[in-house]
Short mmCIF file of C-alpha atoms in Angstrom, two decimals:
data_model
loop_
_atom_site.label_atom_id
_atom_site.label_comp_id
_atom_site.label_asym_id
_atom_site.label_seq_id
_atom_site.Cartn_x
_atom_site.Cartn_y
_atom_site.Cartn_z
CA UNK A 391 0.00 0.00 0.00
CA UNK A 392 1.28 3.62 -1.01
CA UNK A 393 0.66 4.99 2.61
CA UNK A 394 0.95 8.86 1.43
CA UNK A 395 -1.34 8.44 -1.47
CA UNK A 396 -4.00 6.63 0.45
CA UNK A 397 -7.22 7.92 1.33
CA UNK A 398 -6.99 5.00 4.18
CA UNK A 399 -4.41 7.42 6.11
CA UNK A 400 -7.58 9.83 7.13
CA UNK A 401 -8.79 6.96 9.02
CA UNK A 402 -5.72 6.28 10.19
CA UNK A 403 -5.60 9.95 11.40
CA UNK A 404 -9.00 9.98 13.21
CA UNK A 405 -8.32 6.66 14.95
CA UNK A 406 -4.73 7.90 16.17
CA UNK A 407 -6.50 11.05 16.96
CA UNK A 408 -9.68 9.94 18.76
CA UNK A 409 -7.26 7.36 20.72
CA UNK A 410 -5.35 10.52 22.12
CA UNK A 411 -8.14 12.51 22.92
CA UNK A 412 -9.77 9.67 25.26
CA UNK A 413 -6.37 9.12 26.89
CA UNK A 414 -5.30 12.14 27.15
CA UNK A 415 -8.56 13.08 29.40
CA UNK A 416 -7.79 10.58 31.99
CA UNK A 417 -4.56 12.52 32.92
CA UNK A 418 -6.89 14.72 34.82
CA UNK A 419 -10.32 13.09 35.00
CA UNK A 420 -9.23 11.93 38.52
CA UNK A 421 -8.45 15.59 39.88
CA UNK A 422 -12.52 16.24 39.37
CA UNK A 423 -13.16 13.41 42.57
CA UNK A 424 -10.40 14.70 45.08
CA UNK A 425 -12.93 15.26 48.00
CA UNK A 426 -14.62 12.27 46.73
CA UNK A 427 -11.24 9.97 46.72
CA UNK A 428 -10.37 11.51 50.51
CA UNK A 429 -13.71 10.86 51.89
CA UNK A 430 -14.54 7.16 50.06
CA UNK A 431 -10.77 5.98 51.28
CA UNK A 432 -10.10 8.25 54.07
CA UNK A 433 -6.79 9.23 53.10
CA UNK A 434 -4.82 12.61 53.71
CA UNK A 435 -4.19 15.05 50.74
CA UNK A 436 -0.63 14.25 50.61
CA UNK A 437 -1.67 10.40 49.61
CA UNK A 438 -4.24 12.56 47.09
CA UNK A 439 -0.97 14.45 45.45
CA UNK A 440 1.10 11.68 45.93
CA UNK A 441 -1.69 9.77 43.55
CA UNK A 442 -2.48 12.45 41.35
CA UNK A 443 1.39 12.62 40.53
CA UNK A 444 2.43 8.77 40.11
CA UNK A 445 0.70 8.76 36.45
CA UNK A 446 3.00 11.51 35.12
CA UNK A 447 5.73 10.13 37.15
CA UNK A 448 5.51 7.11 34.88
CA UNK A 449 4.81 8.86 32.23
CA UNK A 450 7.66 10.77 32.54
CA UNK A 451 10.41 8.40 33.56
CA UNK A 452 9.12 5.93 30.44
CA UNK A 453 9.75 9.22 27.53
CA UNK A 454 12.90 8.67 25.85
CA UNK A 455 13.15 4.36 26.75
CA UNK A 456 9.74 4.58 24.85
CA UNK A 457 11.47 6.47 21.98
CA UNK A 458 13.80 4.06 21.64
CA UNK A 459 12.30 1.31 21.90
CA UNK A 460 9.12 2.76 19.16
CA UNK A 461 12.20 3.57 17.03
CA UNK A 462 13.25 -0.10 16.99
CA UNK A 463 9.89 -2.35 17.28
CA UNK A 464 7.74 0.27 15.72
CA UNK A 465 4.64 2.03 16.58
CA UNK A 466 1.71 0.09 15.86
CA UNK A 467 2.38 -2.49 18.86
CA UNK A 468 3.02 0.17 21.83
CA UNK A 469 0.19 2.61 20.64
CA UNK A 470 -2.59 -0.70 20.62
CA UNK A 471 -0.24 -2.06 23.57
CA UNK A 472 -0.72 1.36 25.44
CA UNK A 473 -4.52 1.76 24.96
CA UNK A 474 -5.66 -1.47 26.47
CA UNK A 475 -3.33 -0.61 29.63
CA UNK A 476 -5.17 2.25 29.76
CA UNK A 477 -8.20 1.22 29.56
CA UNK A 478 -7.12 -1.67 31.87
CA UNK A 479 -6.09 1.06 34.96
CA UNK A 480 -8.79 2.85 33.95
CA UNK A 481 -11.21 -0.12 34.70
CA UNK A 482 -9.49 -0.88 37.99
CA UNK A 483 -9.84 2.56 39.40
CA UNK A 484 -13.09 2.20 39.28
CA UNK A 485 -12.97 -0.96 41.12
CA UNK A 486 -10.67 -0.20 43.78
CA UNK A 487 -11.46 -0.51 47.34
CA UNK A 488 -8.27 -0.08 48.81
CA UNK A 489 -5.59 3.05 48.39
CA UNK A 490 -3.01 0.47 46.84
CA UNK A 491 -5.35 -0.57 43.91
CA UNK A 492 -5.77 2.91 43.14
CA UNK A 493 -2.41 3.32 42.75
CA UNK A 494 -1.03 0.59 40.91
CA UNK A 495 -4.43 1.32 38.39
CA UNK A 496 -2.93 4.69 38.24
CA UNK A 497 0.18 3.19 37.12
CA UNK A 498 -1.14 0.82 34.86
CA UNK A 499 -2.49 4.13 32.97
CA UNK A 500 0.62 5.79 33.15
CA UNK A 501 2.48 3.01 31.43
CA UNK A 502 -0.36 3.25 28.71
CA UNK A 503 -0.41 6.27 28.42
CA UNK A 504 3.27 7.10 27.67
CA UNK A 505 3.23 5.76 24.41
CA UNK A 506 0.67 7.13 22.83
CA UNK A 507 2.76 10.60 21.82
CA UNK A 508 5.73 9.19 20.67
CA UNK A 509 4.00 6.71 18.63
CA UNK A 510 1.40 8.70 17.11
CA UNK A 511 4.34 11.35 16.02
CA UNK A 512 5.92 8.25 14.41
CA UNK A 513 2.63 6.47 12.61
CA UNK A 514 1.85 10.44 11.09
CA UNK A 515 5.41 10.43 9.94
CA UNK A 516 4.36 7.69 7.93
CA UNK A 517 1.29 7.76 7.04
CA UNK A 518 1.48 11.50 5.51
CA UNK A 519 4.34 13.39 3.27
CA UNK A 520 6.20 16.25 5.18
CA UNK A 521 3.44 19.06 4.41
CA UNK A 522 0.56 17.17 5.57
CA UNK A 523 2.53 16.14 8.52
CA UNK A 524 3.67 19.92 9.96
CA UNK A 525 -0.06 20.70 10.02
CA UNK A 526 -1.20 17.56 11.60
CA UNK A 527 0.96 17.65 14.17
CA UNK A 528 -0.61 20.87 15.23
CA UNK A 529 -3.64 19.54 15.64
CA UNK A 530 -2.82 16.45 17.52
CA UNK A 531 -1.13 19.09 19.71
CA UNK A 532 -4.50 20.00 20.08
CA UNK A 533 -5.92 17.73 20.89
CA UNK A 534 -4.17 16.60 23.88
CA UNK A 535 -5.46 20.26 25.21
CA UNK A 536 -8.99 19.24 23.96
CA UNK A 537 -8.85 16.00 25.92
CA UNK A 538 -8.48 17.53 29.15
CA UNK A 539 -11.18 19.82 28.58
CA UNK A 540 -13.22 17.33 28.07
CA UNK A 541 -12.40 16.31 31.26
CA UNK A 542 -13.47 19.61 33.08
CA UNK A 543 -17.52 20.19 32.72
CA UNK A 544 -18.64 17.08 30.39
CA UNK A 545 -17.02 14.64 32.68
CA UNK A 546 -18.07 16.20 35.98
CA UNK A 547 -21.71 16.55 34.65
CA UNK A 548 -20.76 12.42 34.19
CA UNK A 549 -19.73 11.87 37.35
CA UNK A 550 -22.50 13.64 39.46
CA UNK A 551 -25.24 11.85 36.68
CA UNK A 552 -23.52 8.14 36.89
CA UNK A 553 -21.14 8.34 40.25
CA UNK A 554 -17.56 8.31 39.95
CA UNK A 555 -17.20 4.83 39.89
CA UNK A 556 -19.66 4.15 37.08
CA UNK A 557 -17.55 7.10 34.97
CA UNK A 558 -14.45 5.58 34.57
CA UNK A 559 -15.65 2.48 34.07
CA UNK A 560 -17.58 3.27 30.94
CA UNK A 561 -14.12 5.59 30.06
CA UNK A 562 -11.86 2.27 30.37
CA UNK A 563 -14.46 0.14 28.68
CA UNK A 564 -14.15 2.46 25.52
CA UNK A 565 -10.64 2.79 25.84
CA UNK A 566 -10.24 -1.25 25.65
CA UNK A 567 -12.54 -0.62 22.43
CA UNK A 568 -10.62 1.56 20.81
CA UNK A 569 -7.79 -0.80 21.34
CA UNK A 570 -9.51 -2.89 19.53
CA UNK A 571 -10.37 0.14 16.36
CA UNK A 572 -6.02 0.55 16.47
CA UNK A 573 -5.60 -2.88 15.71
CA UNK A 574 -8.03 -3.30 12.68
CA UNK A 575 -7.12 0.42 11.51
CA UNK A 576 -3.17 0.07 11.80
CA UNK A 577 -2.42 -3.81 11.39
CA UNK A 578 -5.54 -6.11 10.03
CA UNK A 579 -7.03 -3.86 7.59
CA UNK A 580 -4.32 -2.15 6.11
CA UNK A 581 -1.67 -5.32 6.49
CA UNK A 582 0.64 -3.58 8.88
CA UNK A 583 3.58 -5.29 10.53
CA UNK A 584 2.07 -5.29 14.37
CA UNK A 585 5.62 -5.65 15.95
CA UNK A 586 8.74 -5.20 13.92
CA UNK A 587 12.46 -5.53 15.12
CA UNK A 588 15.39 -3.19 13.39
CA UNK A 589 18.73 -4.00 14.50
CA UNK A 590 19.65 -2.24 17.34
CA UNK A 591 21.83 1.06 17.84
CA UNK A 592 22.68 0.90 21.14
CA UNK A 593 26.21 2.60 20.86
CA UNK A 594 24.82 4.89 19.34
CA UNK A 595 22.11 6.24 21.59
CA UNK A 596 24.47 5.67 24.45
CA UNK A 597 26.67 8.54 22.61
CA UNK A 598 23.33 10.92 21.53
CA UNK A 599 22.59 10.24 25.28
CA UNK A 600 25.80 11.67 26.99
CA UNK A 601 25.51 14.69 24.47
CA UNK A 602 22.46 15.96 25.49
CA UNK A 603 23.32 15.73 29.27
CA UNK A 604 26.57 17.61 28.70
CA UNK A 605 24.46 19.96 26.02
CA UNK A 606 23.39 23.15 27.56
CA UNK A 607 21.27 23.91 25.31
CA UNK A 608 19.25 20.54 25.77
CA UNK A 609 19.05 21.55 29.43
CA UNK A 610 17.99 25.01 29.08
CA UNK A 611 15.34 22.99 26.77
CA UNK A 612 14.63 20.73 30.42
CA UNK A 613 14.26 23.92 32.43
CA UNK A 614 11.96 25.85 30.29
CA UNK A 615 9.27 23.22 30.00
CA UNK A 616 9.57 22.33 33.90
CA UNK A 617 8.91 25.69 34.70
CA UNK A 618 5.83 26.14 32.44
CA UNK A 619 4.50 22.61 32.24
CA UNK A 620 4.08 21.64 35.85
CA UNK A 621 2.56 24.29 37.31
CA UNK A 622 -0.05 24.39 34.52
CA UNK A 623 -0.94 20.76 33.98
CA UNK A 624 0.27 19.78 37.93
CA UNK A 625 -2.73 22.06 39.58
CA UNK A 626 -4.99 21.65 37.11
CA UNK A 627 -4.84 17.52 37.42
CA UNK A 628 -5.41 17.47 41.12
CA UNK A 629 -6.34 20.92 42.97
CA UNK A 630 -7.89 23.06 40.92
CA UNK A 631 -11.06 21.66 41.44
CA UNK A 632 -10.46 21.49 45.13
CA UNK A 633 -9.44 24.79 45.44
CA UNK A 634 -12.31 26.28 43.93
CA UNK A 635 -14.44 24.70 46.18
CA UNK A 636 -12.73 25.17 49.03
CA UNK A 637 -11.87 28.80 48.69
CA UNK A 638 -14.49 29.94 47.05
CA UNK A 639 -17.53 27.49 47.64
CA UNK A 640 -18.35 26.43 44.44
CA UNK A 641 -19.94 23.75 43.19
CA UNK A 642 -17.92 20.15 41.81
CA UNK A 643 -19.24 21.59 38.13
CA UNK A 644 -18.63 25.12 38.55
CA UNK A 645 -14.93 24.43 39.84
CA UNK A 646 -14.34 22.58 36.40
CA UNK A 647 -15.43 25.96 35.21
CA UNK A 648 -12.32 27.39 36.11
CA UNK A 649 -10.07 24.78 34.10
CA UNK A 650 -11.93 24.67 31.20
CA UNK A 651 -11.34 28.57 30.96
CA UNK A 652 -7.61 27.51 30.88
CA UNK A 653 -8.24 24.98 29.13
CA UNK A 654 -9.93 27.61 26.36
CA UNK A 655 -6.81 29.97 27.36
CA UNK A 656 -4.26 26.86 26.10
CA UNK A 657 -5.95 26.17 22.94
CA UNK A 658 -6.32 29.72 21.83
CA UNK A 659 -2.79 30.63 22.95
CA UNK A 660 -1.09 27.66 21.32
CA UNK A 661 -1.38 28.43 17.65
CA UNK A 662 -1.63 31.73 18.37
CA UNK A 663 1.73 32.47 20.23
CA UNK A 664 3.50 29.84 17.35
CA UNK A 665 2.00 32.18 14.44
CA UNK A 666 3.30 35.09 16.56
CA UNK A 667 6.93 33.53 17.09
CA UNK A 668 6.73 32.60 13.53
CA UNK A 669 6.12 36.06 12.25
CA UNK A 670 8.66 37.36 14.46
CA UNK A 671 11.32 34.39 13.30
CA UNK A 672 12.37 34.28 16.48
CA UNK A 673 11.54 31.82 19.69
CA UNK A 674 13.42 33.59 22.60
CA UNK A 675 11.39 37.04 22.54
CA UNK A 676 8.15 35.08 22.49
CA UNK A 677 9.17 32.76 25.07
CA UNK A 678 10.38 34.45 27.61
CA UNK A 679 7.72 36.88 27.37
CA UNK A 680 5.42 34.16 28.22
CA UNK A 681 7.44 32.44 31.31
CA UNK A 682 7.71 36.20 32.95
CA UNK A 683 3.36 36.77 32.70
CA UNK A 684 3.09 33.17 34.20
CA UNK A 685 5.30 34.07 36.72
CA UNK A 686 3.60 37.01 37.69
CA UNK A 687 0.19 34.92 37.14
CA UNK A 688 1.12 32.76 40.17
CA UNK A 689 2.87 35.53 42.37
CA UNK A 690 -0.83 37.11 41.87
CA UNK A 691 -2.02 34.34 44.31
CA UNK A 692 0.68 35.02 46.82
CA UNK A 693 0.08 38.95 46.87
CA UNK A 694 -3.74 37.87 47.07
CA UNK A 695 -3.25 35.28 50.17
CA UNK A 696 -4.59 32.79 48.19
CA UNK A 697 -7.70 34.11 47.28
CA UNK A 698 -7.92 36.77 44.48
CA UNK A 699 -11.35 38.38 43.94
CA UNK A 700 -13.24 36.15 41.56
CA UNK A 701 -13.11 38.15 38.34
CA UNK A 702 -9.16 38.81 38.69
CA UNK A 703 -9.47 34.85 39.34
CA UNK A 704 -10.86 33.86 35.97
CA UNK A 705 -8.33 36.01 34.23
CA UNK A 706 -5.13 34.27 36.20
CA UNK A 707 -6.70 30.69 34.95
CA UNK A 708 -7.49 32.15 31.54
CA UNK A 709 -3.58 34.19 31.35
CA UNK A 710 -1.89 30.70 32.62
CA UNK A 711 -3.42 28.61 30.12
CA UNK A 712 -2.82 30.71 27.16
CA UNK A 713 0.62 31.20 28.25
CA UNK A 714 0.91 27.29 28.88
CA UNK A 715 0.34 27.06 24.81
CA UNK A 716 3.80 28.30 24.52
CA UNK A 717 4.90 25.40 25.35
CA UNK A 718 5.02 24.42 22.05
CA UNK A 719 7.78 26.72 21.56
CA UNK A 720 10.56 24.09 23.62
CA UNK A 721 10.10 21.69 20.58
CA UNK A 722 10.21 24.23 18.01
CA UNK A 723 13.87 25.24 19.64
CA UNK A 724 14.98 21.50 19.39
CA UNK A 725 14.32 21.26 15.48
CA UNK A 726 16.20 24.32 14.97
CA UNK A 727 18.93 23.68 18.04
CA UNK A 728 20.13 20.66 17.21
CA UNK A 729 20.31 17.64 14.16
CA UNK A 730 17.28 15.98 13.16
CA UNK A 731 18.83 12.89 14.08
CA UNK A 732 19.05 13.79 18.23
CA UNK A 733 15.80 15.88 18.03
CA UNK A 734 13.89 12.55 19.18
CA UNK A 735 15.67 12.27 22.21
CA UNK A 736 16.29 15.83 22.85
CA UNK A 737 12.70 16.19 22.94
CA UNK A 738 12.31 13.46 24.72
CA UNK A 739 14.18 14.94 27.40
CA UNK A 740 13.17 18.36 27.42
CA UNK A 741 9.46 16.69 27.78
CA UNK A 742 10.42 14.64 30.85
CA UNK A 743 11.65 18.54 32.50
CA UNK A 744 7.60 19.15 31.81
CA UNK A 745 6.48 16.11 33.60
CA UNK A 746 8.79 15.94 36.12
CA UNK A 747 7.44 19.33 37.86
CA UNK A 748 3.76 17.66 37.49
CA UNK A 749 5.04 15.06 39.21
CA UNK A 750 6.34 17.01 41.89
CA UNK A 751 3.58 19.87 42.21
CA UNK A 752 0.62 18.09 43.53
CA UNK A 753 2.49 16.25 45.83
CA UNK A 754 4.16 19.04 47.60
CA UNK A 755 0.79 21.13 47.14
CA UNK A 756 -0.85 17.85 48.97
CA UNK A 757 1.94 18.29 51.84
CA UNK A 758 1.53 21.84 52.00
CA UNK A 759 -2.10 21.12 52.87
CA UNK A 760 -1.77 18.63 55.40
CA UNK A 761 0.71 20.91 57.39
CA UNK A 762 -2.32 23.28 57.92
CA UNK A 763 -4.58 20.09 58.42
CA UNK A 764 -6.62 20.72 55.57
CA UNK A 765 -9.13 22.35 58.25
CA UNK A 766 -11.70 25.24 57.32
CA UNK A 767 -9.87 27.60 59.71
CA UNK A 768 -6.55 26.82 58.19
CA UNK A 769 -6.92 26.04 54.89
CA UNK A 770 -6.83 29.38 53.55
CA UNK A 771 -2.88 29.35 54.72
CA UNK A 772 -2.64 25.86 53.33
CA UNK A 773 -3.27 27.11 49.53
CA UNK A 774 -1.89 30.87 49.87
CA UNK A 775 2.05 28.63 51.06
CA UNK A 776 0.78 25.86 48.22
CA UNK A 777 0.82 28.41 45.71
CA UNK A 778 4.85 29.32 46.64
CA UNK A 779 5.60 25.84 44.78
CA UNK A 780 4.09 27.13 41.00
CA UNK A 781 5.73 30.03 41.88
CA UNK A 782 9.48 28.31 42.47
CA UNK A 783 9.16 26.24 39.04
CA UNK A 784 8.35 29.16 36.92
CA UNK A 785 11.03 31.17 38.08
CA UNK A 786 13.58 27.61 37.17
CA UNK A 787 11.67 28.16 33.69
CA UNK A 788 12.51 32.01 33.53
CA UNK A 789 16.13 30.80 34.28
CA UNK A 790 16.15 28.61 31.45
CA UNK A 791 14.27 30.33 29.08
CA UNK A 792 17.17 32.90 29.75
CA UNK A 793 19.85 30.66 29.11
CA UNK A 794 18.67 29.62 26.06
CA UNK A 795 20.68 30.02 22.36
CA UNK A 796 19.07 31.32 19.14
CA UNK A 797 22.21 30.74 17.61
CA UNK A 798 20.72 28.00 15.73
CA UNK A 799 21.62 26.31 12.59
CA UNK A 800 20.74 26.80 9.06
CA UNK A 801 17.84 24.56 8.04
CA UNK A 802 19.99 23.01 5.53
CA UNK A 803 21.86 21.48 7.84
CA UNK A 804 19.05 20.23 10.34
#
C-alpha cells in the first residue's frame, strides 16, 4: 500500500487522533473526585498528590526508553499495547477498594499512556508526506489540550449523573474498544507489521545520550518546559477543582469551570503564540515573554493570600493557560537547536523537564495542605504557602528560558 497516497491514512488519522483525545482526558479526569477519593478511602491530601502525581511520574520516567524502543519495534504495537493498559487502569480505578489498587491502576495508565505521543508522532510520519505532517501535528497538539477539557464540565456533569465509579468504568471500557479500532485500523485492515524488530543502535544512543546531558542547550530545553509545564498541567490535574471549592464554595461543576477557561486559554494561545513567534522568526522574545506573565500569574495568588477576587481569578486561569500554549515553543527550539537525528531524544528529554514538575507539584501542594490540616480555619494558609511551589518552578523556567541560544543552525543542515 502507497501509505501517502491513500485515502486509508484519514482513518488512520481519526483513529490515532480519537485514541489521544480519550487518553489524554484521563490525565486529569481523577483531579474532578479529590474530596470524593479523601472521603470514600479516608486518606490525607498528601496520599491525594502523591496519587495524582504517580501517572505523570511514569509517564515521565518511560519518555525517551519509549522512543527508543518505538524507534526499533515500531509504533503500531506500543500505541494498541498502550490503549488497552489504559483502559485496563482505567477499569481498575473504578474498582478499587483499597488506596493500593488505586495506585497501581494509576500506574497501569501511566504506562499506557506514555506511548501514545511518541508513537502517534511516528505512525503520522508515515502515514502523511512532510506538508501534511507539519499541520497535523498541530492539531494532535491540540488535541491533547482538547482531551483535558473534556475532562473539566462534560465529565463532571458524568460523574454527578452516573457516580464516579460508574464514569471511569464506561471511560476504560471504551478505551479497551478503541484498542480494539487501532488494531483493525493500523495492522488487520491495512496489512501492517504489528511488531517489527530493526537492529539495534545501542552505541549509538548511548553517545546521543551523553551529548544531550553535557548539552546546555538541551538543558535550558529541560528547564523551560519544567517551569511552564508543571505548574499548569500539575494544579490543574489534582487541585484546581479542590481549590475552587474550598476557597471559594463552588460547586464540583462550577470548579471545572475554572479549568476549562484555561483549558480555552491553552488552545487559543497555542497556535496563536506559534503564528506570533513565527512572524517574528524568532523563539526567545516570544518565550520568555510568556514564562515572565506566568510568573507574575502565580505571584498574583501570593500577593492575594490565596484568594484573588473572583473576576481577577478567571483572568489568572485564563492568562496561565494561554501562556501554557507556549509550550510548544521548547520543541520548536529543538528542530532548529540541534540535528534531526538527536531531536527525538532531545525532545524526549526536554518533555520529561515538563512532567517531572507535574510530578512534583501536587504532591508538595498535597503536603503543604496537610501541614495546615486541611481544616476550614486553616486552609486558607494551606493554599496561599501551596501556591509558593508554581511560583518556584516558573522562576527555574525564567532561568532557562534565559539561558537559552538562538544561535541556531541553518535549516539546511538540520
Amino acid at each position: 500500500m502507497d501509505k501517502q497516497n491513500s485515502s486509508f491514512r484519514w482513518v488512520i488519522f481519526a483513529s490515532v487522533i480519537f485514541a489521544y483525545l480519550i487518553m489524554a482526558s484521563q490525565r486529569t479526569a481523577p483531579g474532578l473526585i479529590t474530596d470524593q477519593l479523601m472521603n470514600d478511602f479516608n486518606v490525607t491530601a498528601t496520599t491525594i498528590g502523591l496519587l495524582a502525581s504517580i501517572q505523570f511520574f511514569v509517564y515521565t520516567s518511560l519518555q525517551i526508553p519509549m522512543g527508543i524502543l518505538v524507534d526499533r519495534y515500531g509504533p503500531n504495537f506500543f500505541l494498541i499495547t498502550g490503549a488497552f493498559l489504559t483502559g485496563i487502569g482505567t477499569i481498575t480505578y473504578s474498582l478499587s477498594t483499597h488506596e493500593v489498587v488505586l495506585f497501581l491502576a494509576r500506574i497501569l495508565t501511566g504506562v499506557g499512556d506514555a506511548t501514545i505521543w511518541v508513537s502517534l508522532v511516528l505512525i503520522l510520519s508515515q502515514w502523511f508526506n512532510a506538508k501534511e505532517f507539519s499541520r497535523l501535528i498541530g492539531v494532535a497538539g491540540m488535541t491533547g489540550s482538547l482531551g483535558f477539557l473534556l475532562a473539566t464540565v462534560p465529565f463532571s456533569a458524568f460523574v454527578d449523573s452516573l457516580g464516579w465509579r460508574n464514569s471511569f468504568l464506561s471511560v476504560g471500557v471504551l478505551l479497551c474498544m478503541i484498542g480494539i479500532l487501532l488494531y483493525f485500523t493500523l495492522v488487520k485492515k491495512p496489512n501492517q507489521t504489528f511488531l517489527k524488530k530493526q537492529e539495534a543502535q545501542n552505541e549509538r544512543t548511548l553517545d546521543l545520550l551523553r551529548r544531550i546531558f553535557s548539552s546546555r542547550q538541551a538543558w535550558a530545553l529541560f528547564m523551560c518546559h519544567f517551569g511552564i509545564v508543571g505548574g499548569y498541567i500539575g494544579f490543574i490535574g489534582s487541585w484546581a477543582v479542590p481549590y475552587g471549592m474550598d476557597m471559594y464554595g463552588m460547586s464540583r461543576i462550577d470548579a471545572s469551570q475554572l479549568i476549562m477557561i484555561s483549558l480555552v486559554g491553552a488552545l487559543i494561545g497555542a497556535p496563536l503564540i506559534g503564528w506570533v513567534s513565527s512572524r517574528l522568526e524568532k523563539i526567545k522574545l516570544p518565550y520568555v515573554l510568556f514564562h515572565i506573565i506566568i510568573l507574575l500569574c502565580w505571584s498574583t495568588f501570593l500577593l492575594f493570600k490565596g484568594q484573588p477576587p473572583y473576576f481577577l481569578l478567571i483572568i489568572l486561569f485564563f492568562t496561565i493557560g494561554f501562556g501554557f500554549g507556549s509550550n510548544s515553543l521548547t520543541f520548536s527550539a529543538v528542530r532548529l537547536s540541534f540535528p534531526v537525528k538527536e531531536s527525538g531524544l532531545v525532545s524526549g528529554f526536554a518533555n520529561t523537564g515538563g512532567f517531572l514538575s507535574a510530578v512534583l507539584l501536587p504532591s508538595i501542594f498535597g503536603k503543604v495542605l496537610d501541614l495546615f490540616q486541611f481544616s476550614s480555619d486553616n486552609i486558607g494558609y494551606g493554599y496561599f504557602f501551596g501556591f509558593i511551589t508554581p511560583v518556584l518552578f516558573s522562576i527555574i523556567g525564567v532561568i532557562g528560558v534565559i539561558l537559552l541560544k538562538e544561535n541556531w543552525k541553518k535549516s539546511g543542515d538540520l
